[in-house]
């Protein structure tokens, strides 16, 4: 009997690279018809025109597998907030139409930490705006939203959206923090969804760690003064010499600053303060609702919750 596919839709910055390189790469358990990073998922579930999208054609081309669990892992399916791409509703509809029996994996992260990490990745990809400008832009103007929308990180909204299309037993939301605090529990939940016996020992390795504050601060300056070319070649070896030199310098700064100094900590602290000041306790009620829905103590993992906020206020 064909195995039901696992569709991992995000969020970004929640150990997606770790899952893709260290978990879903196990060929004895999983198969990835669309590759490690599943670019066709973006093509079919996000970009394809509604009149061209045909779930039967996509499913048939994807194939059926009896001995391995087919996996689609593409964290951008949940959205790409730093570029204001929000398409979760369309993605859920199309996944359901294509794979009615799909199992959905959503990984989450405490919101302040998430937004800071998103911003560092934005800078690494050539962005030059400040975090506050992205958070506040048009925030109080009717008919507009800031680039980074707070409701995108109200995870109970995503859960409720998915429940309109999939049974609760086929949806797993995993806190990123659980992977570090209790990897056995993290993998136990994943195994319960998939019927597998994955071991948690692979969780000890860090994959795709963020750059230091020093490198990010210098890169932000470079992005403003010497922006990256809009159309770069596919192969890194064909990049302009100055681009490769720029990247090499940033890597060396990052390596030196991370290992030997505390340079850049003030910049990183400022980004964290900006995020915390803008967010406040906005997510506390959402996290409390999600804790009940998932039966997970998010407060114990560092998430602000309404109960915790009330106790602090008293």
XYZ file of C-alpha atoms in Angstrom:
314
model
C 0.000 0.000 0.000
C 1.435 3.436 -0.929
C 2.825 5.510 1.930
C 1.116 8.807 2.741
C 3.465 11.702 2.016
C 4.945 13.991 4.640
C 4.795 17.671 3.688
C 7.043 19.888 5.806
C 5.886 23.466 5.167
C 8.077 25.531 7.525
C 8.417 27.811 9.321
C 11.754 29.264 8.251
C 14.592 29.368 10.816
C 13.333 26.323 12.717
C 16.073 23.784 11.873
C 14.729 23.096 8.376
C 18.253 22.517 7.058
C 18.900 20.069 9.888
C 15.773 18.090 8.987
C 16.630 18.107 5.283
C 20.287 17.120 5.677
C 20.245 14.900 8.758
C 16.766 13.360 9.005
C 14.962 13.231 5.660
C 18.222 12.184 3.986
C 17.854 8.670 5.455
C 17.116 6.713 2.271
C 16.111 3.651 4.240
C 13.116 5.554 5.618
C 12.432 8.470 3.266
C 12.380 9.275 -0.429
C 12.409 12.812 -1.830
C 10.998 12.790 -5.373
C 11.350 16.577 -5.635
C 14.842 16.724 -4.165
C 16.288 17.916 -0.863
C 14.752 21.391 -0.978
C 11.677 20.576 -3.084
C 11.621 23.578 -5.430
C 8.723 22.027 -7.434
C 6.565 22.486 -4.329
C 6.931 26.246 -4.692
C 6.194 25.990 -8.395
C 3.005 23.942 -7.991
C 1.622 25.089 -4.632
C 2.589 28.800 -4.741
C 3.463 30.111 -8.192
C 1.380 28.139 -10.663
C -1.636 30.028 -11.994
C -4.931 28.646 -10.619
C -6.105 27.861 -14.131
C -2.960 25.826 -14.795
C -2.777 24.007 -11.474
C -3.966 20.396 -11.840
C -3.659 18.325 -8.642
C -4.156 15.011 -10.463
C -1.304 15.736 -12.861
C 0.968 16.808 -10.009
C 0.139 13.719 -7.932
C 0.695 11.345 -10.850
C 4.015 12.946 -11.711
C 5.085 12.812 -8.055
C 4.599 9.038 -7.944
C 3.640 6.497 -5.286
C 5.952 4.716 -2.901
C 5.300 1.579 -0.848
C 8.557 1.114 1.076
C 9.657 4.658 1.895
C 7.839 7.739 3.113
C 7.772 10.387 0.373
C 8.821 13.764 1.755
C 8.282 17.298 0.505
C 10.360 19.646 2.661
C 10.190 23.319 1.717
C 10.073 25.815 4.573
C 8.982 28.688 2.312
C 5.582 27.027 1.843
C 4.432 28.661 5.087
C 5.382 32.079 3.731
C 8.414 34.332 3.266
C 7.772 37.220 5.657
C 10.841 39.413 5.050
C 9.673 39.720 1.432
C 5.981 39.966 2.354
C 5.034 36.655 0.722
C 2.021 35.200 2.555
C 0.372 32.278 0.792
C -0.436 29.658 3.450
C -4.118 29.429 2.510
C -3.354 28.687 -1.144
C -0.683 26.166 -0.164
C -3.009 24.300 2.215
C -5.757 24.132 -0.408
C -3.412 22.815 -3.092
C -1.678 20.270 -0.861
C -5.065 18.897 0.182
C -6.222 18.707 -3.442
C -3.014 16.961 -4.489
C -2.354 14.758 -1.474
C -5.606 14.232 0.476
C -3.789 11.791 2.777
C -0.802 14.062 3.461
C 0.766 14.401 6.871
C 1.726 18.001 7.621
C 4.765 19.032 9.652
C 5.037 22.629 10.901
C 8.014 23.694 13.013
C 7.667 26.857 15.093
C 9.959 29.076 17.169
C 9.496 31.651 19.924
C 8.478 34.800 18.093
C 11.125 37.309 19.191
C 13.895 34.823 18.482
C 12.228 33.947 15.177
C 12.003 37.533 13.934
C 15.598 38.320 14.914
C 16.803 35.207 13.088
C 14.678 36.088 10.047
C 16.272 39.527 9.944
C 19.824 38.175 10.093
C 18.987 35.881 7.167
C 17.474 38.854 5.301
C 20.763 40.746 5.658
C 22.725 37.684 4.587
C 20.649 37.531 1.403
C 21.429 41.129 0.501
C 18.777 43.077 2.421
C 19.576 46.612 3.550
C 16.489 47.788 5.471
C 16.411 48.142 9.241
C 14.333 45.674 11.225
C 12.168 48.418 12.729
C 11.281 49.833 9.316
C 10.138 46.372 8.218
C 8.099 45.862 11.378
C 6.466 49.281 11.506
C 6.037 50.169 7.830
C 2.352 51.153 7.300
C 1.399 49.339 10.492
C -1.372 51.774 11.340
C -2.568 52.684 7.836
C -5.874 51.140 6.794
C -5.440 48.815 3.824
C -1.725 48.205 4.406
C 0.393 45.866 6.497
C 4.081 45.948 7.473
C 6.450 43.653 5.598
C 6.807 41.373 8.616
C 3.229 40.762 9.728
C 2.689 39.773 13.329
C -0.272 37.528 12.507
C 2.059 35.323 10.462
C 3.667 34.285 13.747
C 0.434 33.693 15.633
C 0.875 29.976 15.263
C -2.592 29.053 16.434
C -3.916 30.820 13.317
C -1.807 28.541 11.134
C -2.994 25.510 13.085
C -6.643 26.529 12.668
C -6.098 27.108 8.951
C -4.609 23.643 8.488
C -7.412 22.049 10.498
C -9.880 23.257 7.869
C -8.200 20.877 5.435
C -6.540 18.110 7.474
C -7.458 15.975 10.478
C -5.690 16.803 13.734
C -3.968 13.403 13.703
C -2.272 14.349 10.425
C -0.882 17.675 11.661
C 2.218 17.995 13.819
C 3.482 21.340 15.143
C 6.923 21.015 16.696
C 8.585 23.795 18.714
C 12.138 24.377 17.533
C 13.206 24.739 21.166
C 12.102 21.179 21.962
C 14.830 19.870 19.658
C 17.444 21.350 22.004
C 15.671 21.005 25.347
C 14.410 17.449 24.892
C 15.410 15.837 21.566
C 13.928 12.499 22.668
C 10.500 14.127 23.019
C 10.960 15.944 19.691
C 11.667 12.724 17.826
C 8.998 10.806 19.730
C 6.375 13.200 18.359
C 7.810 12.915 14.850
C 7.850 9.131 15.102
C 4.236 9.095 16.312
C 3.175 11.038 13.218
C 5.150 8.884 10.799
C 5.129 5.459 12.428
C 8.932 5.409 12.345
C 11.684 4.781 14.887
C 14.029 7.700 14.202
C 16.669 8.219 16.882
C 17.440 11.548 18.511
C 21.236 11.232 18.533
C 21.461 13.138 15.231
C 20.086 16.225 16.981
C 23.472 17.058 18.515
C 24.812 18.690 15.344
C 24.180 22.341 14.446
C 23.459 22.962 10.767
C 23.394 26.358 9.058
C 24.119 28.473 12.143
C 23.540 32.213 11.794
C 26.389 34.657 11.315
C 27.762 36.799 14.111
C 26.568 40.326 14.810
C 29.900 41.630 13.498
C 29.482 40.027 10.102
C 25.819 41.063 9.904
C 26.636 44.688 10.757
C 29.346 44.907 8.090
C 27.197 43.059 5.577
C 24.324 45.479 6.173
C 26.679 48.365 5.357
C 27.883 46.620 2.202
C 24.316 45.851 1.131
C 23.487 49.561 1.324
C 26.654 50.894 -0.321
C 27.558 48.041 -2.701
C 24.371 46.035 -3.352
C 24.614 42.569 -4.819
C 23.880 42.296 -8.566
C 20.218 41.392 -9.168
C 21.019 38.564 -11.613
C 23.790 36.286 -10.433
C 24.917 33.161 -12.334
C 23.749 29.744 -11.178
C 27.273 28.551 -10.358
C 29.106 30.356 -7.570
C 32.385 30.063 -9.492
C 30.914 32.336 -12.170
C 30.059 35.125 -9.704
C 31.911 38.425 -10.278
C 35.301 38.460 -8.578
C 34.328 41.341 -6.282
C 31.250 39.453 -5.057
C 33.284 36.373 -4.194
C 35.911 38.555 -2.494
C 33.201 40.309 -0.500
C 31.732 36.995 0.651
C 35.142 35.593 1.558
C 35.923 38.631 3.674
C 32.585 38.351 5.485
C 33.167 34.657 6.199
C 36.603 35.437 7.661
C 35.203 38.242 9.808
C 32.439 35.942 10.996
C 34.892 33.160 11.840
C 37.243 35.477 13.725
C 34.505 37.356 15.585
C 32.685 34.193 16.598
C 35.757 32.390 17.898
C 37.891 35.116 19.409
C 35.942 38.290 20.160
C 32.671 39.732 21.348
C 32.559 42.281 18.524
C 29.125 42.946 17.126
C 27.285 41.960 20.291
C 25.932 45.487 20.703
C 24.456 45.347 17.191
C 22.845 41.995 17.874
C 21.516 43.237 21.215
C 19.984 46.267 19.485
C 18.185 44.045 16.977
C 16.817 41.975 19.856
C 15.673 45.104 21.707
C 13.975 46.444 18.577
C 12.099 43.190 18.118
C 11.137 42.902 21.784
C 10.026 46.528 22.003
C 7.815 46.280 18.938
C 6.333 42.881 19.811
C 5.778 43.324 23.535
C 3.375 40.620 24.762
C 1.447 40.520 21.472
C 1.839 36.738 21.079
C 1.002 35.702 24.646
C -2.672 34.890 24.033
C -1.926 33.091 20.765
C 0.734 30.959 22.467
C -1.654 30.099 25.285
C -4.281 28.929 22.820
C -1.714 26.877 20.927
C -0.440 25.260 24.126
C -3.928 23.892 24.741
C -4.403 22.800 21.147
C -1.090 20.938 21.038
C -0.979 19.899 24.705
C 2.567 21.307 24.950
C 3.793 23.625 27.693
C 5.138 26.405 25.492
C 5.826 28.617 28.511
C 8.363 26.045 29.740
C 10.132 26.387 26.386
C 10.421 30.161 26.690
C 7.295 31.295 24.846
C 5.345 34.162 26.430
C 1.847 33.050 27.371
C -1.189 34.872 28.717
C -0.996 33.089 32.079
C 2.681 33.905 32.463
C 2.106 37.514 31.436
C -0.699 37.872 33.985
C 1.434 36.497 36.790
C 4.243 38.884 35.897
C 1.839 41.843 35.778
C 0.466 41.035 39.222
